[in-house]
Structures are given as structure tokens and as C-alpha cells.
Short mmCIF file of N, CA and C in Angstrom, two decimals:
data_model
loop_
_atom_site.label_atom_id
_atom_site.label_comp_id
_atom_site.label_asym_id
_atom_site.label_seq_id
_atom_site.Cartn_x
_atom_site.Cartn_y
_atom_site.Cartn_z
N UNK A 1 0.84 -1.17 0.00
CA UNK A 1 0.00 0.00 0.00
C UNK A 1 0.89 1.24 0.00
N UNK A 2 -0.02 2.25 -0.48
CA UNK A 2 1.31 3.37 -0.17
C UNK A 2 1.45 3.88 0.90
N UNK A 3 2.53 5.24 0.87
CA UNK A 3 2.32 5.74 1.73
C UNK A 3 1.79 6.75 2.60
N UNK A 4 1.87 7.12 4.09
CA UNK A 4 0.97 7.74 4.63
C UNK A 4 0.62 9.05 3.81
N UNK A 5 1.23 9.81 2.86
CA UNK A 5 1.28 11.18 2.77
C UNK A 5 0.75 11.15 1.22
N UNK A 6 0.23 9.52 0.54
CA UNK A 6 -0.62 9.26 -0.61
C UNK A 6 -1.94 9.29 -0.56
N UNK A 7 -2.11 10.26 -1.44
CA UNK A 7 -3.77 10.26 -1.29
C UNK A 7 -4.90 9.42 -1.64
N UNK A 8 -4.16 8.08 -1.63
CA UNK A 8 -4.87 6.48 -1.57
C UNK A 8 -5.26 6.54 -0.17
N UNK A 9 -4.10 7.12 0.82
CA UNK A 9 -4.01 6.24 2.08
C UNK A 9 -5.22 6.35 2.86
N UNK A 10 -6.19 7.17 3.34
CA UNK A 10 -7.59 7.10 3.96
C UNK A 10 -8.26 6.05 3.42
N UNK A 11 -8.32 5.43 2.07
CA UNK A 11 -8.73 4.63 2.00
C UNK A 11 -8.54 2.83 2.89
N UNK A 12 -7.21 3.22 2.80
CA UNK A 12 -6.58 1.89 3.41
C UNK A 12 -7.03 1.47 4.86
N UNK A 13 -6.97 2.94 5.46
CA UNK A 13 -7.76 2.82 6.72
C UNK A 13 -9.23 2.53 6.68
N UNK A 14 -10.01 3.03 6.19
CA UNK A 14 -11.18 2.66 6.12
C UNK A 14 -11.38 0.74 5.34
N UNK A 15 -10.25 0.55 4.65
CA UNK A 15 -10.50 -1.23 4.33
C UNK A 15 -10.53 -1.04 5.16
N UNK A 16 -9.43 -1.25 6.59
CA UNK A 16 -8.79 -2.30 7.40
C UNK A 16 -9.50 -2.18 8.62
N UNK A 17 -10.59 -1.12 8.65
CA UNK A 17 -11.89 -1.24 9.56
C UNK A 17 -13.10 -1.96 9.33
N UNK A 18 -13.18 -1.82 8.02
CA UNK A 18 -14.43 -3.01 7.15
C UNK A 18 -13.90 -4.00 7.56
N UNK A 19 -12.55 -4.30 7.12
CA UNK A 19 -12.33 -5.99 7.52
C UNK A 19 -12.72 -6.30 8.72
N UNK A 20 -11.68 -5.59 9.79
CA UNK A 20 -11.37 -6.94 10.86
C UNK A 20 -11.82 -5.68 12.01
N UNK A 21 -13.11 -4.51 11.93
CA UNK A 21 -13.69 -4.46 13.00
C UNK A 21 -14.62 -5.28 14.11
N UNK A 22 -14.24 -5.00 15.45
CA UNK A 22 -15.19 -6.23 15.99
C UNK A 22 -16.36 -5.66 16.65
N UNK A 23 -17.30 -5.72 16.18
CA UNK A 23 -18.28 -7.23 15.64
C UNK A 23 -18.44 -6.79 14.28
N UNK A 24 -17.85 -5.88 13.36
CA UNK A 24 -19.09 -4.76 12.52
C UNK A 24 -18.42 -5.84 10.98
N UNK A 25 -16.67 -5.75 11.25
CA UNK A 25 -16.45 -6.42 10.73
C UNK A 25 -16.14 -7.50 9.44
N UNK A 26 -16.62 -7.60 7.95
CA UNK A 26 -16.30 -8.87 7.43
C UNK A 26 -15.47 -10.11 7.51
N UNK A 27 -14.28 -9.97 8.44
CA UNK A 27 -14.26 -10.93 8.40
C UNK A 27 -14.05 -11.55 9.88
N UNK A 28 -14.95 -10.58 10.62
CA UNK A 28 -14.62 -11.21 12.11
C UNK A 28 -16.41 -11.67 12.11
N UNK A 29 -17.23 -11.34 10.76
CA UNK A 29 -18.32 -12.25 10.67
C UNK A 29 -18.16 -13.43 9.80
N UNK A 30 -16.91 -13.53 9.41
CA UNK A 30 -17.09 -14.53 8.59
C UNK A 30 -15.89 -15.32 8.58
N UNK A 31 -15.25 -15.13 9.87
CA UNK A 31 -14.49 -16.45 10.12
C UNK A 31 -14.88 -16.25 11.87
N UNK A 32 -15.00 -15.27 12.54
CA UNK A 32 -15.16 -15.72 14.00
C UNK A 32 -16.12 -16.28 14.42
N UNK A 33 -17.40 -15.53 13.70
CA UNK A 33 -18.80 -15.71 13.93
C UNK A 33 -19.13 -17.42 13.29
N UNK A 34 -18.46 -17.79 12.14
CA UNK A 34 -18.54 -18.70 12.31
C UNK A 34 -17.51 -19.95 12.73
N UNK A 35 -17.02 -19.42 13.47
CA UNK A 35 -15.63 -20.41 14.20
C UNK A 35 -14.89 -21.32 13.94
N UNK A 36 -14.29 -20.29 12.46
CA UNK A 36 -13.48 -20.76 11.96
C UNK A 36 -11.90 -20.11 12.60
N UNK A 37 -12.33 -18.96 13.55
CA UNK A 37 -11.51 -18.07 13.92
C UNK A 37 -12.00 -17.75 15.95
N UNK A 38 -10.57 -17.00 16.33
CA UNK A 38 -11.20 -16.94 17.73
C UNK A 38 -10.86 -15.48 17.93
N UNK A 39 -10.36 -14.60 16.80
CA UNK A 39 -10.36 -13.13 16.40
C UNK A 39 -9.58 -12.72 15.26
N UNK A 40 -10.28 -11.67 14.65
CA UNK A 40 -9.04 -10.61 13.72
C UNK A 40 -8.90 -9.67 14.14
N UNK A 41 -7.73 -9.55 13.22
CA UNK A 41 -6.76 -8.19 13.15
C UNK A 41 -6.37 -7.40 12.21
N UNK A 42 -6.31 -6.19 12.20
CA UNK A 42 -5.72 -5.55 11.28
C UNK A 42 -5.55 -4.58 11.32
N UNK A 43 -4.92 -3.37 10.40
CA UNK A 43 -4.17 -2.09 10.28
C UNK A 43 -3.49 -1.79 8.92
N UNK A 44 -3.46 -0.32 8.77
CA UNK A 44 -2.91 -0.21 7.38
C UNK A 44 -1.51 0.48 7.70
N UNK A 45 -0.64 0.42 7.59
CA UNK A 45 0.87 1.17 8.23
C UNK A 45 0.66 2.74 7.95
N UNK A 46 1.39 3.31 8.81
CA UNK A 46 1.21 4.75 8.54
C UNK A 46 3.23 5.09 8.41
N UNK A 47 3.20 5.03 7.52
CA UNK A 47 4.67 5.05 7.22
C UNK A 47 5.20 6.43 6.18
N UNK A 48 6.76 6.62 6.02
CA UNK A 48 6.76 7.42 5.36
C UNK A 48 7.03 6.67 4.03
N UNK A 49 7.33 5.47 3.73
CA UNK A 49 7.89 4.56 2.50
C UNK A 49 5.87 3.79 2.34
N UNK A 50 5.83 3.46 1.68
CA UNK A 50 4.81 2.35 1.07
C UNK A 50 5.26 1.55 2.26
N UNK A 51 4.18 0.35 2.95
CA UNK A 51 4.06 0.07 3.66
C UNK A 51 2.82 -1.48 3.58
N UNK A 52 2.34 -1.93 4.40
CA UNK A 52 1.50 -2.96 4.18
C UNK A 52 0.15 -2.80 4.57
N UNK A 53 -0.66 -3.18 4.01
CA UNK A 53 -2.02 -3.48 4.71
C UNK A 53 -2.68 -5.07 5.47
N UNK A 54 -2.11 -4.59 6.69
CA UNK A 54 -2.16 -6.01 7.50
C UNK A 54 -3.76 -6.51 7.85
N UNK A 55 -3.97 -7.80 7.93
CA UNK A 55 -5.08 -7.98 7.93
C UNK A 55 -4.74 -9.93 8.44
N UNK A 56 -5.56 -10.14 9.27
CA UNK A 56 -5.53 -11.58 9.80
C UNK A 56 -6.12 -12.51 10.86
N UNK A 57 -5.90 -13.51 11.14
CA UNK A 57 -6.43 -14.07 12.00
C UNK A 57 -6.24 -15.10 12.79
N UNK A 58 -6.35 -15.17 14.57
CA UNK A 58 -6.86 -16.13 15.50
C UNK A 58 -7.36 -16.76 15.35
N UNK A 59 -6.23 -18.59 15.03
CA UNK A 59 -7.40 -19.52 14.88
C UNK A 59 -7.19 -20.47 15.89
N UNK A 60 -8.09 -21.25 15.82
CA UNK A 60 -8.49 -22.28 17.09
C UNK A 60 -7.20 -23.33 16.31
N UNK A 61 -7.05 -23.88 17.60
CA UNK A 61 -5.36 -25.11 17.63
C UNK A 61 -5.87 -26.12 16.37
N UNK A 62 -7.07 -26.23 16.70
CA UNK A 62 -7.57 -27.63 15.71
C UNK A 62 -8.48 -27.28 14.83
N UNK A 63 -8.65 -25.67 14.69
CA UNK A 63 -9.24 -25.32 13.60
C UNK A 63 -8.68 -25.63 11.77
N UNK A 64 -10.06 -25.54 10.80
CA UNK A 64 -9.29 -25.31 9.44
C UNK A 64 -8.72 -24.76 9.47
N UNK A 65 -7.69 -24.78 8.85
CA UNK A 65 -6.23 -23.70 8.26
C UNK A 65 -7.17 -22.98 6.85
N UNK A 66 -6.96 -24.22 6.24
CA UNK A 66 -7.47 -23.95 4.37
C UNK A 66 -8.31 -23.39 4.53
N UNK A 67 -9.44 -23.58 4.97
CA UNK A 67 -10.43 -23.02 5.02
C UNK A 67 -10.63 -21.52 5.56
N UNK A 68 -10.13 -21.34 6.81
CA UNK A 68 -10.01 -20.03 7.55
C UNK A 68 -9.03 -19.43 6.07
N UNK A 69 -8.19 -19.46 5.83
CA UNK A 69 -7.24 -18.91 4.98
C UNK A 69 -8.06 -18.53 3.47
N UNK A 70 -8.65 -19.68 3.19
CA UNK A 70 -9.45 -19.11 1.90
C UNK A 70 -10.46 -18.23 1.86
N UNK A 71 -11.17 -18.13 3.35
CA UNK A 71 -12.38 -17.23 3.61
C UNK A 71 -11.41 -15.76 4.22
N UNK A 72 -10.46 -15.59 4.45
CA UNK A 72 -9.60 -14.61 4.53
C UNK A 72 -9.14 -14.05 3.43
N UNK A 73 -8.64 -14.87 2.27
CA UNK A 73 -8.47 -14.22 1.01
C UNK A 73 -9.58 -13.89 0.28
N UNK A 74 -10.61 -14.74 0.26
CA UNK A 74 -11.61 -14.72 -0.43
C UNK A 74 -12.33 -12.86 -0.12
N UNK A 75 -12.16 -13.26 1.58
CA UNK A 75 -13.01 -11.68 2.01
C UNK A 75 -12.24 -10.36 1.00
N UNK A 76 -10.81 -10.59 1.63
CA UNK A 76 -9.74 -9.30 1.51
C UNK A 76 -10.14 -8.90 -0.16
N UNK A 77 -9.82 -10.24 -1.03
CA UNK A 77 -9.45 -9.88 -2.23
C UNK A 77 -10.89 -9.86 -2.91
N UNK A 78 -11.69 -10.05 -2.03
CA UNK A 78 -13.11 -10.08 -3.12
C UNK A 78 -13.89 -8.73 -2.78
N UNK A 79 -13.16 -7.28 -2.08
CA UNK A 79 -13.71 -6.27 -2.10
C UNK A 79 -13.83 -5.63 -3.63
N UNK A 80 -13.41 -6.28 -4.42
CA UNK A 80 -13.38 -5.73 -5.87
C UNK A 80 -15.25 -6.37 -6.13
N UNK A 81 -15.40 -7.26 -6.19
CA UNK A 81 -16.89 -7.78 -6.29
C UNK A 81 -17.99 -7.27 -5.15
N UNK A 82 -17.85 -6.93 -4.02
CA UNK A 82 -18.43 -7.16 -2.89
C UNK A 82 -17.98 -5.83 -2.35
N UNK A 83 -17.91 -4.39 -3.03
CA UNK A 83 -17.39 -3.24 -2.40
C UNK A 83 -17.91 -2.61 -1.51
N UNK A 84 -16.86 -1.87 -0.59
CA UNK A 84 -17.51 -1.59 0.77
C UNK A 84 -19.05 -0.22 0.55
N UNK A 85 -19.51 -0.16 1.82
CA UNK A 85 -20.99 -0.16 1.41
C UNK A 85 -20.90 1.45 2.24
N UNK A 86 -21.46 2.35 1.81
CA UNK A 86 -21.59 3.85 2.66
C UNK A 86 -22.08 3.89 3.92
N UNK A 87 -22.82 2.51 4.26
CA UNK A 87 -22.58 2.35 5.91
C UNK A 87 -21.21 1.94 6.56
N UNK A 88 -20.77 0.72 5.70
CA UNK A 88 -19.37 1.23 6.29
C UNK A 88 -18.60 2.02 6.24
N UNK A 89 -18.32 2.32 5.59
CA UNK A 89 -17.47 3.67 4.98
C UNK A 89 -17.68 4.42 6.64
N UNK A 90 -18.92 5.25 6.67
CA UNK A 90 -19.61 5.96 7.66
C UNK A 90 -19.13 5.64 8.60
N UNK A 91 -19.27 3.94 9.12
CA UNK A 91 -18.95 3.61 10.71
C UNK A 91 -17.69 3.76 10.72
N UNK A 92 -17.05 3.53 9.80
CA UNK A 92 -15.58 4.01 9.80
C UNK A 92 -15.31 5.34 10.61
N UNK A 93 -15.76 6.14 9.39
CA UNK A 93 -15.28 7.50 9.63
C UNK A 93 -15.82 7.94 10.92
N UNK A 94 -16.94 7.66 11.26
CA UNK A 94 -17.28 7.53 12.88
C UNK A 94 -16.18 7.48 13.82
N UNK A 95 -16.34 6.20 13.77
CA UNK A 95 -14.99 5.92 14.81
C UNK A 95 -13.56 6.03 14.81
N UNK A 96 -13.82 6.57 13.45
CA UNK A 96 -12.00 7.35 13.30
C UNK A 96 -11.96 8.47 14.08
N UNK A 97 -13.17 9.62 13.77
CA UNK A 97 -13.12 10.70 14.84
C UNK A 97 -13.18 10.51 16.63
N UNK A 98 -14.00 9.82 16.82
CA UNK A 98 -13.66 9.30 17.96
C UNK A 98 -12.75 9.29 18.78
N UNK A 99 -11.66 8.02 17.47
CA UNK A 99 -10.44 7.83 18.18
C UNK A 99 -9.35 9.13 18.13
N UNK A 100 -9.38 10.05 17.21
CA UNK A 100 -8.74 11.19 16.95
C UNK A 100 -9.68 12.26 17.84
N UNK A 101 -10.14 12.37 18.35
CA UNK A 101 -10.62 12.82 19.60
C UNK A 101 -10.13 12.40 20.86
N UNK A 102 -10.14 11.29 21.34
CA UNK A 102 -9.29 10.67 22.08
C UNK A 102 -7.98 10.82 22.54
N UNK A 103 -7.37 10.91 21.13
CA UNK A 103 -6.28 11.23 20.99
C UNK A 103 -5.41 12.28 21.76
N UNK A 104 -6.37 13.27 20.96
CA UNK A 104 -6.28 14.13 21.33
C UNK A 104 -6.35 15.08 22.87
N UNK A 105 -6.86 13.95 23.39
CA UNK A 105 -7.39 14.46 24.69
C UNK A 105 -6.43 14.03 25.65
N UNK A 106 -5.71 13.24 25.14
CA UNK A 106 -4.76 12.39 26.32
C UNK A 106 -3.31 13.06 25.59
N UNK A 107 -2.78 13.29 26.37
CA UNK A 107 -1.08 13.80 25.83
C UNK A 107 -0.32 13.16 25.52
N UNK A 108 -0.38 11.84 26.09
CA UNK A 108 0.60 10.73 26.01
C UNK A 108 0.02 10.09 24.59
N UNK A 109 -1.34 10.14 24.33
CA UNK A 109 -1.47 8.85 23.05
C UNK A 109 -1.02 10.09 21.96
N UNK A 110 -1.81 11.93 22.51
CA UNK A 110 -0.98 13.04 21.57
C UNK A 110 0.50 12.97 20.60
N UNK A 111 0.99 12.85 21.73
CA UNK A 111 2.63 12.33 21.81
C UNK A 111 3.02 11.64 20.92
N UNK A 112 2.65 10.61 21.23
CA UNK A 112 2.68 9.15 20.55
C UNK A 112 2.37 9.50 19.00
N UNK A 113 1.30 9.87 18.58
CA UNK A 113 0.26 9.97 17.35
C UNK A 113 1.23 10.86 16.73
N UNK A 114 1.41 11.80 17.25
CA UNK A 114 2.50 13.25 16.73
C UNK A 114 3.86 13.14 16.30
N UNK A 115 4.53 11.39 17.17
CA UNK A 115 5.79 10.94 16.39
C UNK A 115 5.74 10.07 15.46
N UNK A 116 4.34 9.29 15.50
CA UNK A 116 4.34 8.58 14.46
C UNK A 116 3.91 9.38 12.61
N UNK A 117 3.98 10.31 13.06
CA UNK A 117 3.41 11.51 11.80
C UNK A 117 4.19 12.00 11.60
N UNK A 118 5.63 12.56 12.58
CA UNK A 118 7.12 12.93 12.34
C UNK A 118 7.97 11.80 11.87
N UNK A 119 7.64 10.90 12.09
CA UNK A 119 8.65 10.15 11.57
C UNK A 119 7.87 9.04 9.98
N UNK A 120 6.84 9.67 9.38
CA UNK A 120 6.27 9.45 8.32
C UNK A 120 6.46 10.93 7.67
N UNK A 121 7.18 11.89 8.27
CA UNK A 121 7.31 13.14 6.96
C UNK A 121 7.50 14.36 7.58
N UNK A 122 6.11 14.70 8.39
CA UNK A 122 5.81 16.11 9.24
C UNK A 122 4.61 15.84 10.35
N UNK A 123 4.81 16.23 11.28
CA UNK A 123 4.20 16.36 12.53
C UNK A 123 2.76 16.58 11.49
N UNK A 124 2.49 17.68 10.73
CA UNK A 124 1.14 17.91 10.70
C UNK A 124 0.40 17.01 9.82
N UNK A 125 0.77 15.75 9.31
CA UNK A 125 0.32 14.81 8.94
C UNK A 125 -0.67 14.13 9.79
N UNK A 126 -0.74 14.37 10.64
CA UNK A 126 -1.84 13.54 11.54
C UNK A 126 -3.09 14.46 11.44
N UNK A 127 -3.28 15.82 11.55
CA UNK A 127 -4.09 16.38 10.92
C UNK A 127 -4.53 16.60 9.70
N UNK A 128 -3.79 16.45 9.00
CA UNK A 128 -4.11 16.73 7.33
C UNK A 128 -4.66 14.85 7.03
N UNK A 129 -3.68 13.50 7.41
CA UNK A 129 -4.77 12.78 7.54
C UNK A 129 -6.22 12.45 8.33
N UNK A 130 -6.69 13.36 9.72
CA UNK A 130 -7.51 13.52 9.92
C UNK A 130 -8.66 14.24 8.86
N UNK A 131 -8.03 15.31 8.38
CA UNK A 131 -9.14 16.24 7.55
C UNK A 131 -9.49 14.75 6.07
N UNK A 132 -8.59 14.32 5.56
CA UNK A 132 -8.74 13.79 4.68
C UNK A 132 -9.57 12.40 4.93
N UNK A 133 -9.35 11.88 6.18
CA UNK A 133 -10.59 10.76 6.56
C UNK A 133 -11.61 11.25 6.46
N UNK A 134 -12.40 12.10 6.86
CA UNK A 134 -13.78 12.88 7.18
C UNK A 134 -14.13 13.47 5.43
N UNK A 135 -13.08 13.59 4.81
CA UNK A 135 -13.64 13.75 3.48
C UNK A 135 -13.61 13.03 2.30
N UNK A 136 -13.14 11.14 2.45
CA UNK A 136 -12.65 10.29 1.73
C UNK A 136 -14.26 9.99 1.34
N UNK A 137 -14.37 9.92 -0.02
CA UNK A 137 -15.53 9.21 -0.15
C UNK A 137 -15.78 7.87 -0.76
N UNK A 138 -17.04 7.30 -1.32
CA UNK A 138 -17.06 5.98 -1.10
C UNK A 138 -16.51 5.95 -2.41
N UNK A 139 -16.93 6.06 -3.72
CA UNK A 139 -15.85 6.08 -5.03
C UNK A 139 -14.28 5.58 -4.81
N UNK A 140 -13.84 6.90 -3.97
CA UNK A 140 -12.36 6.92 -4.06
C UNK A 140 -12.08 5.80 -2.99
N UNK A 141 -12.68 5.53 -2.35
CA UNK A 141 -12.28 3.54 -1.12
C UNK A 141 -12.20 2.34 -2.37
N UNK A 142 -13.57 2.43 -2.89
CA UNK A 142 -13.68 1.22 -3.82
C UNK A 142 -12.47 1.31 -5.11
N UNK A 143 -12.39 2.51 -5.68
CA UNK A 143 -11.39 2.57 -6.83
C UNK A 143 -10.03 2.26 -5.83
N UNK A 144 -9.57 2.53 -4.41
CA UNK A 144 -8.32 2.37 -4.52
C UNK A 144 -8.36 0.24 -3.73
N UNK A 145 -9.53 0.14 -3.81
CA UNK A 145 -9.57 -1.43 -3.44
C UNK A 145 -9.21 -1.88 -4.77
N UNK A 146 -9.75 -1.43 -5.79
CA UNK A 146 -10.07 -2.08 -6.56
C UNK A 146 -8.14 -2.28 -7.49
N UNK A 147 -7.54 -1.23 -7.10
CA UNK A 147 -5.83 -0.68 -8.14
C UNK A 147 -5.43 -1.58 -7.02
N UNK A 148 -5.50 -1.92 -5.67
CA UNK A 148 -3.99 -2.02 -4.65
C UNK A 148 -4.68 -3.58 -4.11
N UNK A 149 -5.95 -4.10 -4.48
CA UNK A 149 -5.69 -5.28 -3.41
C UNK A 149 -6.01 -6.11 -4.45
N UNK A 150 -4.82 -6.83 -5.32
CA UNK A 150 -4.75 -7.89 -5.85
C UNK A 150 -3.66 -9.19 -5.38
N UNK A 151 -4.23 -10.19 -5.88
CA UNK A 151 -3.30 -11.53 -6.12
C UNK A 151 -1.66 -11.12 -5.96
N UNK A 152 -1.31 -10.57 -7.27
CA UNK A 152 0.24 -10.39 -7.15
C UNK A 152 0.79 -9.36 -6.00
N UNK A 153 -0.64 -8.68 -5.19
CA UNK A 153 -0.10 -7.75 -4.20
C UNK A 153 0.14 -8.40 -2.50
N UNK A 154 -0.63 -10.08 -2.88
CA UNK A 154 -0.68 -10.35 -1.66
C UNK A 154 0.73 -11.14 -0.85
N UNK A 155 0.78 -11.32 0.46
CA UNK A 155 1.64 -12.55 0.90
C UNK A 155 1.13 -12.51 2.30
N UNK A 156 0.94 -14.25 2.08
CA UNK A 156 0.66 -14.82 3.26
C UNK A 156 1.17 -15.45 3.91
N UNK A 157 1.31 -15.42 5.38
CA UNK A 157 1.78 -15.77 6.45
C UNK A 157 1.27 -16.57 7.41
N UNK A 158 2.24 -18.09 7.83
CA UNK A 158 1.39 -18.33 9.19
C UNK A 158 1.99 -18.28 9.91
N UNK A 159 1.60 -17.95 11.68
CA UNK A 159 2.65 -17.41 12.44
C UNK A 159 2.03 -18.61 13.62
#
């Protein structure tokens, strides 16, 4: 994926809340809910280089592998067929402000948020990607699902 200071990147955040929010979710309904999984995860890097869009999952000791794994790719890579929907989008951007409210309110996560934006370019990156979440719309999510989450873009891992 690129990086933080690409004007793809709000999108990336808003996937990686469709995916693996809990309960709201796709694929913590469609591998936890049905227990193939015992949670997901995910995040899009906020970097100053191109970076990854992480996305994954908690599975049970004696759970499917194949299976959990194919309903994981299947979810990720089938937002090109199955694009995210202006309710999500919305709950996204919801709870992005939220948490950038939050943020904001505490000095220490301030802090924190303010070096991870200095050390992706300039301190005021955390605001300018704030303004740009609140104005990402649903077009520009689906077109950048549709350029950045393919086959030759993926690699999978078991840990």
C-alpha cells in the first residue's frame, strides 16, 4: 500500500476497519462468527515509505487452516466484487473521529500519534490525515480497493 502522505491512504484505513472491525467487521463475521476463527486483526501502516495493509487471523489449535485462509483471502481480495458499502465507509469514519478525539485528549497517546506523523514526513500529517478521513468518499475507497488489493499484491503468512 502506499504511503501515509498518498492520497490512496484514507482509503486503506477505512478497508482495514471493514475488515477486521469487531463485531461490525467482514471478516470477524465470517471467520469468528462462524468459528473458523477466535479473532481478527488488522491495520494499514502509517509510514513514510509504502508500507502494508495487514489484515488476519486467531485460529483455534484444531481449527481449518485452508479453510479459515481461503475465507480470509476470499473476504480481503473479493472487495473488488463485494465493495464496501456507505454504511461502512460511515462507521468508519465515525470511529475514526472518535479515536482522533481521544487522541487528542490524552497527551501521552498526543505524543505518541505526533511521532508517528514525524517520523512518516511532518508532525502535521496527523491532521491533514484527519481532515482527509472525514472527506474520503465511497468512489475513491472502492477505486483504490479495486488498483492495490490484488493476487500479485498479496503474501501470506502463518505465524
Amino acid at each position: 500500500m502506499p504511503s501515509l502522505t498518498s492520497p490512496d491512504y484514507p482509503a486503506f484505513e477505512i478497508i482495514a476497519n471493514t475488515l477486521t472491525d469487531t463485531p461490525n467487521g467482514r471478516l470477524h463475521k465470517r471467520l469468528v462468527e462462524q468459528g473458523l476463527a477466535t479473532g481478527v486483526f488488522g491495520w494499514a501502516d502509517r509510514n513514510a515509505e509504502p508500507g502494508l495493509l495487514n489484515a488476519g487471523a486467531v485460529l483455534r489449535q484444531d481449527g481449518p487452516l485452508a479453510e479459515a485462509e481461503r475465507v480470509l483471502i476470499d473476504t480481503v481480495e473479493g472487495l473488488k466484487n463485494e465493495p464496501i458499502t456507505q454504511e461502512e465507509l460511515q462507521r468508519t469514519q465515525v470511529q475514526w473521529v472518535k479515536e482522533m478525539d481521544r487522541t487528542l485528549a490524552d497527551p501521552q497517546q498526543l505524543c505518541l500519534a505526533l511521532s508517528e506523523a514525524i517520523a512518516a514526513g511532518d508532525w502535521r500529517l496527523l491532521f491533514a490525515l484527519r481532515d482527509r478521513m472525514q472527506a474520503v468518499t465511497l468512489a475513491q475507497v472502492n477505486a483504490v480497493a479495486q488498483r492495490w488489493l490484488l493476487p500479485s499484491n498479496r503474501t501470506l503468512g502463518r505465524f
